[in-house]
Amino acid sequence: MKVIVLDSREEAAVTVSDEILVALRQKPDLVLGLATGSTPTGVYARLVQAHVNEGVDFSRVSTFNLDEYLGLPASHACSYRHFMKVHLFDHINVRPENIHFPPTEGEQLVARCAEYEQSIDRLGGIDIQLLGIGSNGHIGFNEPTSSLASRTRIKTLTEKTLKDNSRFYVSGDSPPRLASTMGIGTILGAKHILLQAFGERKANAVQAAIEGAVSALWPASALQLHANTSFYLDRESASGLTMLDYYQSTNENDRELRRRGLL
Ligand code: PGA
């Protein structure tokens, strides 16, 4: 795992969006796994800028979102389909037919969750998966005690997640208790994972994910089993890490190796 501590979330947005844009130049039909919440908005703003100002082309890109609430129509201001339209899809030239969300409406959700996995596989898997992390260590809506091998399915949200996410709802309303989410196994299938975390609220989860034991109690700790995951942190979310000096020297050495063409 790479652990990169940056001065601000803006700096993280520049670094992560640059990673995506470099990959897009190399592979115009990039398959992106996308996240919602407050964490990725800076990255989406940079991708929109790249399209509007530099004409970066997303017409061959396919996207798969991590999760979506059950019972909210796409038009609901708190649905993740709405979030993605507002922050990204309405402002770039991604084709509507290339946009995918885990199923939340209609019948046979179990079979359609399996089809979601098949759609990812048919496109050769996710090239880059963008992630945030919950203060309880969840990734997607894989709550603590989720199977580390889980695939796309319906999950019940914890009280902690409902409380954390109630800030997006007008007073009196609370988020739905059920959601459809990629599994931890699905996420681990991505070729490259970019996780961002900001603020002290995330410090415990970040420490457990990077330096704790691999445990279903901290779902993000499963990323220790992934060969190509980078954490982009601000100082606050990194404040619980005990090996910060080591991560920093590793990054410096990597830069030097890259300069010499060895990486
Ligand atoms: P946030 O949520 O980006 O709104 O902090 C992240 C998450 O719960 O995965």
PDB file of C-alpha atoms and ligand atoms in Angstrom:
ATOM      1  CA  MET A   1       0.000   0.000   0.000  1.00  0.00           C
ATOM      2  CA  LYS A   2       1.095   3.544  -0.663  1.00  0.00           C
ATOM      3  CA  VAL A   3       0.298   6.140   1.976  1.00  0.00           C
ATOM      4  CA  ILE A   4       0.523   9.716   0.727  1.00  0.00           C
ATOM      5  CA  VAL A   5      -0.091  12.546   3.182  1.00  0.00           C
ATOM      6  CA  LEU A   6      -0.899  15.888   1.580  1.00  0.00           C
ATOM      7  CA  ASP A   7      -1.445  19.393   2.907  1.00  0.00           C
ATOM      8  CA  SER A   8      -5.097  19.665   1.925  1.00  0.00           C
ATOM      9  CA  ARG A   9      -7.990  17.906   0.277  1.00  0.00           C
ATOM     10  CA  GLU A  10      -7.488  20.233  -2.720  1.00  0.00           C
ATOM     11  CA  GLU A  11      -3.981  18.866  -3.166  1.00  0.00           C
ATOM     12  CA  ALA A  12      -5.362  15.324  -2.943  1.00  0.00           C
ATOM     13  CA  ALA A  13      -7.979  16.166  -5.585  1.00  0.00           C
ATOM     14  CA  VAL A  14      -5.227  17.372  -7.959  1.00  0.00           C
ATOM     15  CA  THR A  15      -3.084  14.272  -7.391  1.00  0.00           C
ATOM     16  CA  VAL A  16      -5.933  11.773  -7.717  1.00  0.00           C
ATOM     17  CA  SER A  17      -7.558  13.429 -10.726  1.00  0.00           C
ATOM     18  CA  ASP A  18      -4.143  13.562 -12.429  1.00  0.00           C
ATOM     19  CA  GLU A  19      -3.803   9.788 -11.892  1.00  0.00           C
ATOM     20  CA  ILE A  20      -7.189   9.280 -13.548  1.00  0.00           C
ATOM     21  CA  LEU A  21      -6.386  11.635 -16.456  1.00  0.00           C
ATOM     22  CA  VAL A  22      -3.041   9.941 -17.130  1.00  0.00           C
ATOM     23  CA  ALA A  23      -4.791   6.549 -17.168  1.00  0.00           C
ATOM     24  CA  LEU A  24      -7.493   7.941 -19.474  1.00  0.00           C
ATOM     25  CA  ARG A  25      -4.857   9.141 -21.954  1.00  0.00           C
ATOM     26  CA  GLN A  26      -3.393   5.640 -22.033  1.00  0.00           C
ATOM     27  CA  LYS A  27      -6.783   3.895 -22.201  1.00  0.00           C
ATOM     28  CA  PRO A  28      -9.643   5.990 -23.635  1.00  0.00           C
ATOM     29  CA  ASP A  29     -12.152   3.224 -22.742  1.00  0.00           C
ATOM     30  CA  LEU A  30     -11.188   3.358 -19.081  1.00  0.00           C
ATOM     31  CA  VAL A  31     -13.507   1.580 -16.630  1.00  0.00           C
ATOM     32  CA  LEU A  32     -13.955   3.711 -13.525  1.00  0.00           C
ATOM     33  CA  GLY A  33     -15.400   2.650 -10.177  1.00  0.00           C
ATOM     34  CA  LEU A  34     -16.908   5.743  -8.561  1.00  0.00           C
ATOM     35  CA  ALA A  35     -17.761   6.847  -5.043  1.00  0.00           C
ATOM     36  CA  THR A  36     -20.150   9.419  -3.596  1.00  0.00           C
ATOM     37  CA  GLY A  37     -20.133  11.451  -0.370  1.00  0.00           C
ATOM     38  CA  SER A  38     -18.192  14.577   0.525  1.00  0.00           C
ATOM     39  CA  THR A  39     -14.767  13.006  -0.134  1.00  0.00           C
ATOM     40  CA  PRO A  40     -14.595  12.674  -3.964  1.00  0.00           C
ATOM     41  CA  THR A  41     -16.209  15.992  -4.943  1.00  0.00           C
ATOM     42  CA  GLY A  42     -12.852  17.741  -5.501  1.00  0.00           C
ATOM     43  CA  VAL A  43     -11.762  15.001  -7.907  1.00  0.00           C
ATOM     44  CA  TYR A  44     -15.012  15.273  -9.860  1.00  0.00           C
ATOM     45  CA  ALA A  45     -14.638  19.060 -10.079  1.00  0.00           C
ATOM     46  CA  ARG A  46     -11.140  18.588 -11.568  1.00  0.00           C
ATOM     47  CA  LEU A  47     -12.383  16.011 -14.090  1.00  0.00           C
ATOM     48  CA  VAL A  48     -15.147  18.421 -15.149  1.00  0.00           C
ATOM     49  CA  GLN A  49     -12.539  21.192 -15.543  1.00  0.00           C
ATOM     50  CA  ALA A  50     -10.369  18.894 -17.666  1.00  0.00           C
ATOM     51  CA  HIS A  51     -13.333  18.206 -19.960  1.00  0.00           C
ATOM     52  CA  VAL A  52     -14.546  21.813 -20.175  1.00  0.00           C
ATOM     53  CA  ASN A  53     -11.167  23.556 -20.426  1.00  0.00           C
ATOM     54  CA  GLU A  54      -9.027  20.959 -22.207  1.00  0.00           C
ATOM     55  CA  GLY A  55     -11.637  18.905 -24.050  1.00  0.00           C
ATOM     56  CA  VAL A  56     -10.727  15.660 -22.296  1.00  0.00           C
ATOM     57  CA  ASP A  57     -12.940  12.999 -23.848  1.00  0.00           C
ATOM     58  CA  PHE A  58     -15.012  10.662 -21.646  1.00  0.00           C
ATOM     59  CA  SER A  59     -17.152   9.279 -24.494  1.00  0.00           C
ATOM     60  CA  ARG A  60     -15.615   5.796 -24.288  1.00  0.00           C
ATOM     61  CA  VAL A  61     -15.374   5.675 -20.491  1.00  0.00           C
ATOM     62  CA  SER A  62     -17.619   3.319 -18.505  1.00  0.00           C
ATOM     63  CA  THR A  63     -18.516   3.940 -14.893  1.00  0.00           C
ATOM     64  CA  PHE A  64     -19.724   1.699 -12.075  1.00  0.00           C
ATOM     65  CA  ASN A  65     -20.843   3.323  -8.858  1.00  0.00           C
ATOM     66  CA  LEU A  66     -20.125   1.644  -5.554  1.00  0.00           C
ATOM     67  CA  ASP A  67     -23.541   1.888  -3.993  1.00  0.00           C
ATOM     68  CA  GLU A  68     -27.043   3.330  -3.970  1.00  0.00           C
ATOM     69  CA  TYR A  69     -29.888   3.541  -1.458  1.00  0.00           C
ATOM     70  CA  LEU A  70     -32.920   1.330  -1.833  1.00  0.00           C
ATOM     71  CA  GLY A  71     -36.219   3.133  -2.094  1.00  0.00           C
ATOM     72  CA  LEU A  72     -35.013   6.518  -3.341  1.00  0.00           C
ATOM     73  CA  PRO A  73     -35.938   7.410  -6.920  1.00  0.00           C
ATOM     74  CA  ALA A  74     -33.079   8.635  -9.120  1.00  0.00           C
ATOM     75  CA  SER A  75     -34.650  12.106  -8.997  1.00  0.00           C
ATOM     76  CA  HIS A  76     -34.390  12.294  -5.169  1.00  0.00           C
ATOM     77  CA  ALA A  77     -31.860  14.919  -4.119  1.00  0.00           C
ATOM     78  CA  CYS A  78     -30.166  12.387  -1.790  1.00  0.00           C
ATOM     79  CA  SER A  79     -29.944   9.511  -4.272  1.00  0.00           C
ATOM     80  CA  TYR A  80     -26.443   8.749  -5.448  1.00  0.00           C
ATOM     81  CA  ARG A  81     -27.639   8.793  -9.068  1.00  0.00           C
ATOM     82  CA  HIS A  82     -28.636  12.417  -8.504  1.00  0.00           C
ATOM     83  CA  PHE A  83     -25.334  13.155  -6.749  1.00  0.00           C
ATOM     84  CA  MET A  84     -23.333  11.804  -9.683  1.00  0.00           C
ATOM     85  CA  LYS A  85     -25.342  13.812 -12.224  1.00  0.00           C
ATOM     86  CA  VAL A  86     -24.825  17.026 -10.281  1.00  0.00           C
ATOM     87  CA  HIS A  87     -21.127  16.537  -9.566  1.00  0.00           C
ATOM     88  CA  LEU A  88     -19.934  14.782 -12.729  1.00  0.00           C
ATOM     89  CA  PHE A  89     -22.160  13.174 -15.320  1.00  0.00           C
ATOM     90  CA  ASP A  90     -24.078  16.307 -16.395  1.00  0.00           C
ATOM     91  CA  HIS A  91     -20.782  18.111 -17.085  1.00  0.00           C
ATOM     92  CA  ILE A  92     -18.729  15.580 -19.061  1.00  0.00           C
ATOM     93  CA  ASN A  93     -19.469  13.629 -22.232  1.00  0.00           C
ATOM     94  CA  VAL A  94     -19.852  10.190 -20.653  1.00  0.00           C
ATOM     95  CA  ARG A  95     -22.572   8.247 -22.503  1.00  0.00           C
ATOM     96  CA  PRO A  96     -25.686   7.488 -20.415  1.00  0.00           C
ATOM     97  CA  GLU A  97     -25.548   3.843 -21.536  1.00  0.00           C
ATOM     98  CA  ASN A  98     -22.019   3.541 -20.101  1.00  0.00           C
ATOM     99  CA  ILE A  99     -23.121   4.625 -16.611  1.00  0.00           C
ATOM    100  CA  HIS A 100     -23.932   1.830 -14.168  1.00  0.00           C
ATOM    101  CA  PHE A 101     -25.354   1.705 -10.639  1.00  0.00           C
ATOM    102  CA  PRO A 102     -26.024  -1.334  -8.474  1.00  0.00           C
ATOM    103  CA  PRO A 103     -29.714  -2.278  -8.756  1.00  0.00           C
ATOM    104  CA  THR A 104     -32.137  -0.798  -6.234  1.00  0.00           C
ATOM    105  CA  GLU A 105     -35.552  -0.932  -7.872  1.00  0.00           C
ATOM    106  CA  GLY A 106     -37.902  -3.582  -9.224  1.00  0.00           C
ATOM    107  CA  GLU A 107     -37.830  -7.314  -8.657  1.00  0.00           C
ATOM    108  CA  GLN A 108     -35.158  -9.991  -8.556  1.00  0.00           C
ATOM    109  CA  LEU A 109     -32.560  -7.767  -6.991  1.00  0.00           C
ATOM    110  CA  VAL A 110     -30.345 -10.734  -6.134  1.00  0.00           C
ATOM    111  CA  ALA A 111     -30.149 -11.825  -9.775  1.00  0.00           C
ATOM    112  CA  ARG A 112     -29.594  -8.229 -10.878  1.00  0.00           C
ATOM    113  CA  CYS A 113     -26.779  -7.792  -8.352  1.00  0.00           C
ATOM    114  CA  ALA A 114     -25.118 -10.797 -10.003  1.00  0.00           C
ATOM    115  CA  GLU A 115     -25.654  -9.124 -13.394  1.00  0.00           C
ATOM    116  CA  TYR A 116     -23.931  -5.999 -12.069  1.00  0.00           C
ATOM    117  CA  GLU A 117     -20.857  -8.111 -11.371  1.00  0.00           C
ATOM    118  CA  GLN A 118     -21.090  -9.635 -14.851  1.00  0.00           C
ATOM    119  CA  SER A 119     -21.288  -6.189 -16.472  1.00  0.00           C
ATOM    120  CA  ILE A 120     -18.049  -5.233 -14.718  1.00  0.00           C
ATOM    121  CA  ASP A 121     -16.403  -8.475 -15.851  1.00  0.00           C
ATOM    122  CA  ARG A 122     -17.615  -8.071 -19.447  1.00  0.00           C
ATOM    123  CA  LEU A 123     -15.722  -4.776 -19.668  1.00  0.00           C
ATOM    124  CA  GLY A 124     -12.551  -6.430 -18.383  1.00  0.00           C
ATOM    125  CA  GLY A 125     -12.893  -5.261 -14.761  1.00  0.00           C
ATOM    126  CA  ILE A 126     -12.537  -1.893 -13.089  1.00  0.00           C
ATOM    127  CA  ASP A 127      -9.303  -0.097 -13.993  1.00  0.00           C
ATOM    128  CA  ILE A 128      -9.439   2.529 -11.258  1.00  0.00           C
ATOM    129  CA  GLN A 129     -11.674   2.399  -8.206  1.00  0.00           C
ATOM    130  CA  LEU A 130     -12.163   5.643  -6.313  1.00  0.00           C
ATOM    131  CA  LEU A 131     -12.959   5.148  -2.622  1.00  0.00           C
ATOM    132  CA  GLY A 132     -13.769   7.075   0.515  1.00  0.00           C
ATOM    133  CA  ILE A 133     -13.911   5.477   3.941  1.00  0.00           C
ATOM    134  CA  GLY A 134     -16.619   5.661   6.589  1.00  0.00           C
ATOM    135  CA  SER A 135     -15.726   6.662  10.133  1.00  0.00           C
ATOM    136  CA  ASN A 136     -16.583   3.027  11.000  1.00  0.00           C
ATOM    137  CA  GLY A 137     -14.158   1.763   8.345  1.00  0.00           C
ATOM    138  CA  HIS A 138     -16.745   0.886   5.721  1.00  0.00           C
ATOM    139  CA  ILE A 139     -15.906   1.002   2.017  1.00  0.00           C
ATOM    140  CA  GLY A 140     -18.906   1.345  -0.261  1.00  0.00           C
ATOM    141  CA  PHE A 141     -21.725   0.322   2.060  1.00  0.00           C
ATOM    142  CA  ASN A 142     -19.812  -2.708   3.304  1.00  0.00           C
ATOM    143  CA  GLU A 143     -20.442  -2.208   6.983  1.00  0.00           C
ATOM    144  CA  PRO A 144     -18.336  -3.774   9.763  1.00  0.00           C
ATOM    145  CA  THR A 145     -18.608  -7.601   9.743  1.00  0.00           C
ATOM    146  CA  SER A 146     -19.237  -7.673   5.971  1.00  0.00           C
ATOM    147  CA  SER A 147     -17.601 -10.710   4.415  1.00  0.00           C
ATOM    148  CA  LEU A 148     -14.207  -9.776   3.023  1.00  0.00           C
ATOM    149  CA  ALA A 149     -15.131 -11.879  -0.039  1.00  0.00           C
ATOM    150  CA  SER A 150     -18.585 -10.308  -0.518  1.00  0.00           C
ATOM    151  CA  ARG A 151     -19.964  -9.385  -3.938  1.00  0.00           C
ATOM    152  CA  THR A 152     -22.647  -6.876  -4.968  1.00  0.00           C
ATOM    153  CA  ARG A 153     -25.681  -7.318  -2.716  1.00  0.00           C
ATOM    154  CA  ILE A 154     -28.225  -5.604  -0.471  1.00  0.00           C
ATOM    155  CA  LYS A 155     -26.893  -4.448   2.913  1.00  0.00           C
ATOM    156  CA  THR A 156     -28.493  -3.054   6.043  1.00  0.00           C
ATOM    157  CA  LEU A 157     -26.777   0.159   7.135  1.00  0.00           C
ATOM    158  CA  THR A 158     -25.470   0.600  10.683  1.00  0.00           C
ATOM    159  CA  GLU A 159     -26.764   3.287  13.041  1.00  0.00           C
ATOM    160  CA  LYS A 160     -23.341   4.953  12.745  1.00  0.00           C
ATOM    161  CA  THR A 161     -23.615   5.270   8.967  1.00  0.00           C
ATOM    162  CA  LEU A 162     -27.215   6.480   9.187  1.00  0.00           C
ATOM    163  CA  LYS A 163     -26.092   9.132  11.683  1.00  0.00           C
ATOM    164  CA  ASP A 164     -23.024  10.139   9.599  1.00  0.00           C
ATOM    165  CA  ASN A 165     -25.119  10.440   6.438  1.00  0.00           C
ATOM    166  CA  SER A 166     -28.086  12.194   8.023  1.00  0.00           C
ATOM    167  CA  ARG A 167     -26.161  15.448   7.463  1.00  0.00           C
ATOM    168  CA  PHE A 168     -27.121  15.199   3.785  1.00  0.00           C
ATOM    169  CA  TYR A 169     -30.846  15.063   4.657  1.00  0.00           C
ATOM    170  CA  VAL A 170     -33.173  17.878   5.567  1.00  0.00           C
ATOM    171  CA  SER A 171     -34.141  17.771   9.230  1.00  0.00           C
ATOM    172  CA  GLY A 172     -36.674  15.102  10.084  1.00  0.00           C
ATOM    173  CA  ASP A 173     -35.696  12.889   7.148  1.00  0.00           C
ATOM    174  CA  SER A 174     -33.187  10.097   7.573  1.00  0.00           C
ATOM    175  CA  PRO A 175     -31.420   7.969   4.967  1.00  0.00           C
ATOM    176  CA  PRO A 176     -32.971   4.644   3.935  1.00  0.00           C
ATOM    177  CA  ARG A 177     -31.738   1.688   6.023  1.00  0.00           C
ATOM    178  CA  LEU A 178     -31.054  -0.520   3.022  1.00  0.00           C
ATOM    179  CA  ALA A 179     -28.624  -0.069   0.176  1.00  0.00           C
ATOM    180  CA  SER A 180     -27.231  -2.002  -2.732  1.00  0.00           C
ATOM    181  CA  THR A 181     -23.432  -2.068  -2.731  1.00  0.00           C
ATOM    182  CA  MET A 182     -20.473  -3.611  -4.493  1.00  0.00           C
ATOM    183  CA  GLY A 183     -18.942  -6.164  -2.131  1.00  0.00           C
ATOM    184  CA  ILE A 184     -15.468  -6.064  -0.656  1.00  0.00           C
ATOM    185  CA  GLY A 185     -14.511  -8.865  -3.064  1.00  0.00           C
ATOM    186  CA  THR A 186     -15.819  -6.730  -5.947  1.00  0.00           C
ATOM    187  CA  ILE A 187     -13.722  -3.767  -4.816  1.00  0.00           C
ATOM    188  CA  LEU A 188     -10.622  -5.937  -4.409  1.00  0.00           C
ATOM    189  CA  GLY A 189     -11.082  -6.973  -8.051  1.00  0.00           C
ATOM    190  CA  ALA A 190     -10.240  -3.438  -9.253  1.00  0.00           C
ATOM    191  CA  LYS A 191      -6.792  -3.080 -10.808  1.00  0.00           C
ATOM    192  CA  HIS A 192      -5.923   0.123  -8.990  1.00  0.00           C
ATOM    193  CA  ILE A 193      -7.617   1.588  -5.907  1.00  0.00           C
ATOM    194  CA  LEU A 194      -7.359   5.254  -4.916  1.00  0.00           C
ATOM    195  CA  LEU A 195      -8.758   5.936  -1.439  1.00  0.00           C
ATOM    196  CA  GLN A 196      -9.052   9.463  -0.104  1.00  0.00           C
ATOM    197  CA  ALA A 197      -9.795  10.364   3.530  1.00  0.00           C
ATOM    198  CA  PHE A 198      -9.983  13.791   5.123  1.00  0.00           C
ATOM    199  CA  GLY A 199     -10.475  15.082   8.643  1.00  0.00           C
ATOM    200  CA  GLU A 200      -9.899  13.823  12.141  1.00  0.00           C
ATOM    201  CA  ARG A 201     -13.246  11.999  12.066  1.00  0.00           C
ATOM    202  CA  LYS A 202     -11.567   9.428   9.787  1.00  0.00           C
ATOM    203  CA  ALA A 203      -8.305   9.019  11.758  1.00  0.00           C
ATOM    204  CA  ASN A 204      -9.292   5.815  13.632  1.00  0.00           C
ATOM    205  CA  ALA A 205     -10.639   4.131  10.518  1.00  0.00           C
ATOM    206  CA  VAL A 206      -7.537   5.082   8.502  1.00  0.00           C
ATOM    207  CA  GLN A 207      -5.199   3.762  11.202  1.00  0.00           C
ATOM    208  CA  ALA A 208      -7.147   0.489  11.451  1.00  0.00           C
ATOM    209  CA  ALA A 209      -7.245   0.107   7.660  1.00  0.00           C
ATOM    210  CA  ILE A 210      -3.514   0.641   7.137  1.00  0.00           C
ATOM    211  CA  GLU A 211      -1.865  -0.577  10.337  1.00  0.00           C
ATOM    212  CA  GLY A 212      -4.475  -2.786  12.017  1.00  0.00           C
ATOM    213  CA  ALA A 213      -5.162  -6.478  11.578  1.00  0.00           C
ATOM    214  CA  VAL A 214      -7.167  -7.537   8.529  1.00  0.00           C
ATOM    215  CA  SER A 215     -10.603  -7.806  10.060  1.00  0.00           C
ATOM    216  CA  ALA A 216     -14.233  -7.729   8.995  1.00  0.00           C
ATOM    217  CA  LEU A 217     -14.741  -5.275  11.863  1.00  0.00           C
ATOM    218  CA  TRP A 218     -12.783  -2.705   9.825  1.00  0.00           C
ATOM    219  CA  PRO A 219     -13.799  -3.462   6.216  1.00  0.00           C
ATOM    220  CA  ALA A 220     -11.167  -1.130   4.709  1.00  0.00           C
ATOM    221  CA  SER A 221      -8.432  -3.290   6.293  1.00  0.00           C
ATOM    222  CA  ALA A 222      -9.204  -5.767   3.475  1.00  0.00           C
ATOM    223  CA  LEU A 223      -7.314  -3.354   1.201  1.00  0.00           C
ATOM    224  CA  GLN A 224      -4.113  -4.745   2.764  1.00  0.00           C
ATOM    225  CA  LEU A 225      -4.809  -7.763   0.528  1.00  0.00           C
ATOM    226  CA  HIS A 226      -4.805  -5.599  -2.618  1.00  0.00           C
ATOM    227  CA  ALA A 227      -1.531  -5.165  -4.508  1.00  0.00           C
ATOM    228  CA  ASN A 228      -2.133  -1.651  -5.857  1.00  0.00           C
ATOM    229  CA  THR A 229      -3.918   0.596  -3.375  1.00  0.00           C
ATOM    230  CA  SER A 230      -2.955   4.190  -2.583  1.00  0.00           C
ATOM    231  CA  PHE A 231      -4.276   6.185   0.373  1.00  0.00           C
ATOM    232  CA  TYR A 232      -4.398   9.976  -0.114  1.00  0.00           C
ATOM    233  CA  LEU A 233      -4.752  11.588   3.298  1.00  0.00           C
ATOM    234  CA  ASP A 234      -4.677  15.002   4.881  1.00  0.00           C
ATOM    235  CA  ARG A 235      -2.725  15.496   8.126  1.00  0.00           C
ATOM    236  CA  GLU A 236      -5.831  15.107  10.274  1.00  0.00           C
ATOM    237  CA  SER A 237      -6.956  11.770   8.850  1.00  0.00           C
ATOM    238  CA  ALA A 238      -3.327  10.545   9.021  1.00  0.00           C
ATOM    239  CA  SER A 239      -2.897  11.629  12.644  1.00  0.00           C
ATOM    240  CA  GLY A 240      -3.356   8.122  14.109  1.00  0.00           C
ATOM    241  CA  LEU A 241      -0.702   6.448  11.935  1.00  0.00           C
ATOM    242  CA  THR A 242       2.403   5.238  13.775  1.00  0.00           C
ATOM    243  CA  MET A 243       4.723   4.727  10.767  1.00  0.00           C
ATOM    244  CA  LEU A 244       4.334   8.080   9.008  1.00  0.00           C
ATOM    245  CA  ASP A 245       8.098   8.636   8.658  1.00  0.00           C
ATOM    246  CA  TYR A 246       8.442   5.302   6.915  1.00  0.00           C
ATOM    247  CA  TYR A 247       5.638   6.077   4.420  1.00  0.00           C
ATOM    248  CA  GLN A 248       7.270   9.407   3.661  1.00  0.00           C
ATOM    249  CA  SER A 249      10.709   7.923   3.041  1.00  0.00           C
ATOM    250  CA  THR A 250       9.166   5.192   0.871  1.00  0.00           C
ATOM    251  CA  ASN A 251       7.495   7.849  -1.276  1.00  0.00           C
ATOM    252  CA  GLU A 252      10.767   9.786  -1.590  1.00  0.00           C
ATOM    253  CA  ASN A 253      12.608   6.635  -2.645  1.00  0.00           C
ATOM    254  CA  ASP A 254       9.870   5.805  -5.164  1.00  0.00           C
ATOM    255  CA  ARG A 255      10.199   9.294  -6.662  1.00  0.00           C
ATOM    256  CA  GLU A 256      13.956   8.817  -6.966  1.00  0.00           C
ATOM    257  CA  LEU A 257      13.517   5.390  -8.594  1.00  0.00           C
ATOM    258  CA  ARG A 258      11.009   6.879 -11.042  1.00  0.00           C
ATOM    259  CA  ARG A 259      13.448   9.690 -11.871  1.00  0.00           C
ATOM    260  CA  ARG A 260      16.044   7.026 -12.700  1.00  0.00           C
ATOM    261  CA  GLY A 261      13.502   5.154 -14.815  1.00  0.00           C
ATOM    262  CA  LEU A 262      13.554   2.124 -12.529  1.00  0.00           C
ATOM    263  CA  LEU A 263       9.868   2.257 -11.561  1.00  0.00           C
TER     264      LEU A 263
HETATM  265  P1  PGA B   1     -17.860  10.926   3.140  1.00  0.00           P
HETATM  266  O1  PGA B   1     -18.296   9.407   3.254  1.00  0.00           O
HETATM  267  O2  PGA B   1     -17.069  11.042   1.887  1.00  0.00           O
HETATM  268  O3  PGA B   1     -19.124  11.701   3.071  1.00  0.00           O
HETATM  269  O4  PGA B   1     -17.052  11.235   4.373  1.00  0.00           O
HETATM  270  C1  PGA B   1     -17.382   8.419   2.951  1.00  0.00           C
HETATM  271  C2  PGA B   1     -17.992   7.052   3.174  1.00  0.00           C
HETATM  272  O5  PGA B   1     -18.889   6.919   4.011  1.00  0.00           O
HETATM  273  O6  PGA B   1     -17.557   6.099   2.503  1.00  0.00           O
END
